[in-house]
Structure formats: structure tokens, C-alpha cells
Coordinates of C-alpha atoms and ligand atoms in Angstrom, one line a residue:
M1 CA -0.1 -14.8 -23.9
A2 CA -1.5 -11.3 -24.5
K3 CA -2.8 -9.5 -21.4
T4 CA -6.5 -9.1 -21.4
S5 CA -7.2 -7.2 -18.2
M6 CA -5.6 -4.5 -16.0
N7 CA -5.6 -4.0 -12.2
V8 CA -7.3 -0.8 -11.1
A9 CA -7.0 0.9 -7.7
I10 CA -9.4 3.7 -6.7
L11 CA -8.6 6.6 -4.3
I12 CA -11.5 8.4 -2.5
S13 CA -12.0 10.9 0.2
G14 CA -15.8 10.8 0.7
R15 CA -19.1 9.1 -0.2
G16 CA -17.6 7.2 -3.1
S17 CA -20.5 7.1 -5.6
N18 CA -18.0 7.3 -8.5
M19 CA -16.0 4.5 -7.0
V20 CA -19.1 2.3 -6.8
A21 CA -20.0 3.2 -10.4
L22 CA -16.5 2.2 -11.6
A23 CA -16.6 -1.0 -9.5
K24 CA -20.0 -2.1 -10.8
A25 CA -19.0 -1.4 -14.4
I26 CA -15.7 -3.2 -14.0
A27 CA -17.5 -6.2 -12.6
A28 CA -19.2 -6.9 -16.0
P29 CA -17.6 -9.9 -17.5
D30 CA -16.5 -8.1 -20.7
Y31 CA -14.9 -5.1 -18.9
P32 CA -11.1 -5.6 -19.2
A33 CA -10.2 -4.7 -15.6
R34 CA -10.3 -5.8 -12.0
V35 CA -10.6 -3.5 -9.0
V36 CA -7.7 -4.5 -6.7
G37 CA -8.5 -2.0 -3.8
V38 CA -9.8 1.3 -2.6
V39 CA -7.7 3.7 -0.5
S40 CA -9.2 6.7 1.4
D41 CA -7.2 9.5 3.0
N42 CA -10.2 9.9 5.3
A43 CA -11.1 7.1 7.8
D44 CA -14.7 8.3 7.9
A45 CA -15.3 8.1 4.2
G46 CA -18.6 6.5 3.5
G47 CA -17.1 4.9 0.4
L48 CA -14.9 2.6 2.5
S49 CA -17.9 0.5 3.7
L50 CA -19.5 0.6 0.3
A51 CA -16.3 -0.9 -1.2
E52 CA -16.3 -3.6 1.5
E53 CA -19.9 -4.4 0.7
L54 CA -18.8 -4.9 -2.9
G55 CA -16.1 -7.3 -1.7
I56 CA -13.3 -4.9 -2.5
S57 CA -10.2 -4.5 -0.2
A58 CA -10.6 -1.0 1.4
M59 CA -8.0 0.8 3.4
A60 CA -7.9 4.2 5.2
L61 CA -4.5 5.9 5.1
P62 CA -5.2 9.3 6.8
R63 CA -2.7 12.1 6.2
A64 CA -2.6 12.8 10.0
D65 CA -1.0 9.4 10.6
Y66 CA 2.2 10.5 8.7
D67 CA 4.8 13.1 9.5
S68 CA 5.0 14.5 6.0
K69 CA 3.2 14.5 2.7
A70 CA 6.1 12.4 1.3
A71 CA 5.6 9.8 4.0
H72 CA 1.9 9.7 3.3
E73 CA 2.4 9.3 -0.4
A74 CA 5.0 6.6 0.2
A75 CA 2.5 4.6 2.2
I76 CA -0.1 5.0 -0.5
Q77 CA 2.4 3.9 -3.2
K78 CA 3.4 0.9 -1.1
Q79 CA -0.2 -0.2 -0.8
L80 CA -0.8 0.3 -4.5
E81 CA 2.2 -1.8 -5.3
A82 CA 1.1 -4.5 -2.8
W83 CA -2.1 -4.8 -4.8
D84 CA -0.2 -4.9 -8.1
A85 CA -2.2 -1.8 -9.3
E86 CA -1.5 -0.8 -12.9
I87 CA -3.9 2.1 -13.1
V88 CA -5.0 4.6 -10.4
C89 CA -8.3 6.4 -10.5
L90 CA -9.0 9.3 -8.3
A91 CA -12.7 9.4 -7.5
G92 CA -13.5 12.3 -5.3
Y93 CA -10.0 12.2 -3.7
M94 CA -9.6 15.8 -2.4
R95 CA -5.8 16.0 -1.9
L96 CA -3.1 17.0 -4.4
F97 CA -0.2 14.7 -5.2
S98 CA 3.4 15.7 -5.6
A99 CA 5.1 15.5 -9.0
Q100 CA 7.3 12.7 -7.6
F101 CA 4.3 10.6 -6.8
I102 CA 2.7 11.3 -10.2
E103 CA 5.8 10.2 -12.0
N104 CA 5.3 6.7 -10.6
W105 CA 2.2 6.4 -12.8
P106 CA 2.9 7.7 -16.3
A107 CA -0.3 7.8 -18.3
R108 CA -1.9 5.5 -15.7
F109 CA -3.2 8.1 -13.2
I110 CA -6.6 9.7 -13.9
N111 CA -9.1 11.9 -12.2
I112 CA -12.8 12.9 -12.6
H113 CA -13.6 16.6 -12.0
P114 CA -17.1 18.1 -12.0
S115 CA -16.7 20.8 -14.7
L116 CA -15.9 21.1 -18.4
L117 CA -12.2 21.6 -18.0
P118 CA -10.3 23.8 -18.5
K119 CA -13.2 25.8 -17.1
F120 CA -13.7 25.8 -13.3
K121 CA -10.6 24.0 -11.9
G122 CA -10.8 23.5 -8.1
L123 CA -13.7 23.6 -5.7
N124 CA -17.4 24.7 -5.8
T125 CA -17.7 24.2 -9.6
H126 CA -21.5 24.0 -9.6
Q127 CA -21.9 27.4 -7.8
R128 CA -19.3 28.9 -10.1
V129 CA -21.2 27.7 -13.2
L130 CA -24.4 29.3 -11.9
D131 CA -22.5 32.6 -11.1
A132 CA -21.0 32.7 -14.5
G133 CA -24.5 32.1 -16.2
D134 CA -23.0 29.3 -18.3
P135 CA -25.5 27.5 -20.6
E136 CA -23.7 24.2 -20.1
H137 CA -21.9 22.3 -17.5
G138 CA -20.5 18.8 -17.0
S139 CA -17.6 16.6 -16.0
T140 CA -14.2 15.7 -17.2
V141 CA -12.0 12.6 -16.9
H142 CA -8.4 13.6 -17.4
Y143 CA -4.8 12.5 -16.8
V144 CA -3.4 13.7 -13.5
T145 CA -0.4 16.0 -13.8
A146 CA 1.3 18.2 -11.2
G147 CA -1.0 21.2 -11.9
M148 CA -4.4 20.9 -10.2
D149 CA -7.1 19.7 -12.7
E150 CA -4.8 20.4 -15.6
G151 CA -3.8 17.2 -17.3
P152 CA -4.9 16.2 -20.8
V153 CA -8.6 15.4 -21.2
I154 CA -9.6 11.8 -21.9
A155 CA -13.4 12.3 -22.1
Q156 CA -16.2 14.8 -21.1
A157 CA -19.9 14.6 -20.4
R158 CA -22.1 17.7 -20.9
I159 CA -25.4 18.8 -19.5
E160 CA -27.6 21.8 -20.2
V161 CA -28.0 24.3 -17.4
Q162 CA -31.7 25.0 -17.1
A163 CA -33.6 27.9 -15.6
G164 CA -34.1 27.3 -11.9
D165 CA -31.1 25.0 -11.5
T166 CA -29.4 25.2 -8.1
V167 CA -26.2 23.7 -6.8
D168 CA -28.2 20.7 -5.7
T169 CA -29.9 20.0 -9.0
L170 CA -26.6 20.5 -10.9
T171 CA -24.8 18.2 -8.5
D172 CA -27.3 15.5 -9.0
R173 CA -27.4 15.7 -12.8
V174 CA -23.6 15.9 -13.1
L175 CA -23.2 12.9 -10.9
V176 CA -25.6 10.9 -13.1
E177 CA -23.3 11.7 -16.1
E178 CA -20.1 11.0 -14.1
H179 CA -21.3 7.5 -13.3
K180 CA -21.5 6.7 -17.0
L181 CA -18.5 8.8 -18.1
Y182 CA -15.8 7.4 -15.7
P183 CA -16.3 3.7 -16.6
M184 CA -16.3 4.7 -20.3
A185 CA -13.2 6.9 -20.1
L186 CA -11.3 4.3 -18.1
R187 CA -12.2 1.6 -20.6
K188 CA -10.9 3.8 -23.4
L189 CA -7.6 4.1 -21.6
I190 CA -7.3 0.3 -20.9
D191 CA -8.3 -0.6 -24.4
A192 CA -5.5 1.6 -25.7
F193 CA -3.0 0.0 -23.3
L194 CA -4.0 -3.5 -24.2
A195 CA -4.0 -2.8 -28.0
K196 CA -0.4 -1.5 -27.7
Q197 CA 1.2 -4.6 -26.2
Ligands
GAR201 C1 -17.5 14.0 -7.8 O1 -18.5 14.9 -8.4 C2 -16.1 14.3 -8.5 O2 -16.2 14.7 -9.8 C3 -15.6 15.4 -7.5 O3 -16.0 15.0 -6.2 C4 -17.2 14.3 -6.4 C5 -17.1 13.0 -5.6 O4 -18.3 12.3 -5.4 N1 -14.2 15.5 -7.6 C6 -13.6 16.7 -7.5 O5 -14.1 17.7 -7.2 C7 -12.0 16.6 -7.7 N2 -11.5 17.8 -8.0 P1 -18.3 10.8 -5.0 O6 -17.4 10.7 -3.7 O7 -19.7 10.5 -4.7 O8 -17.7 10.0 -6.1

């Protein structure tokens, strides 16, 4: 029988608002996915308890518990396999993965980044948009590749930068867009996978 749903794992480092947006969208009966678990590299991440409140398995795997980056990534990979994850979504996960890890998830590993990539890779994107005087800003969902914030774009959401905008106002307005963009972009990816089988 044709597969109608895919298992999604979400990796976070902090408050997890994009994780919650994904989980709530995926919970709709017509969304072709299931969230199998949430991993945080930070035991204090607010998103861990939010995931538990949603009835999702949530696990902290802090980098400091492992001797090397490779051992940390191996522990994450083992957990993702234990959950039978098929797609991995980074949602505010603030650590880079090695090329070896990324190769485990060809075309199944995606990230959301708060800028209109290829502009403003890396940190402090809202401040950098203001400093550059850009008239527009936004967010990008893209495939994860070995280069930071470099993989092919899946979808973008745009906002207009207004006079008087600050880092806080841009953060808030970009987040509102991210919470719609990420579920939409993930669905596009899953629909393409399911159509190909
Ligand atoms: C989001 O704005 C996301 O785009 C950004 O971190 C925030 C996480 O918020 N990600 C990056 O900067 C990755 N380069 P959240 O924890 O509330 O989802």
C-alpha cells in the first residue's frame, strides 16, 4: 500500500516556537506527517517542556555530555533512528552538523533561518537588516548542507521593513511568518516524497 505519511523529528536549542508551530500544523488530520520526537542540545531549552505538553517525546542530548562532536552526532543519529525518523527539521537548533551527519539525511534535512537567504547567513540577522537599510526582510526554509545556511531554498516568506522597526519588532513579525512558512515548506517536501513512491 502506498505510504501516506512521514515521520518527522525536530531539533531545537531554545524556546521552540517553530517546533510548536510545526507540531500543531502536523497534528491536523490531513497533514501527511507525524512528529516522532524532539531533541535539544540544551537541557534548559524551553521547547522541551512545550513538546512534552503536546504529548511529544522530548530528549536533551547536550554536547557537553560527549567527548567529541562525532560522539554527540552519533547519539543524535541513534535517537533519530530509534524514533524511525524520516525527515529532520532544525527549528532554532544553533549548532552546525558535520558533512558526515548530513549525508545520513539526503534531501531529508531542513532548516529555518531568519533572513532572505542568501542574504545574512549566520547570527543577528534582524540587526544586520536594519544596519543595511534593506526595505525587506523575512525567513527561509532550506535544505541543510555542509556550508552554514547555504543549502538550496525550499520556500521563503517576506515582510516589509517599516520606519521605526527595531530588532524586537522585526523578530516578532518574522516569527509570525516563520510559523506559517515552516509547516507549508515541510508539507511541500513531504508531498513531493509521497508523490515519487
Ligand atoms: C527562529 O527565528 C529561527 O529562524 C532561528 O532561530 C529562531 C528560533 O526560534 N534560527 C536560526 O537563526 C538558525 N540559523 P524558536 O526557538 O522560537 O523556534
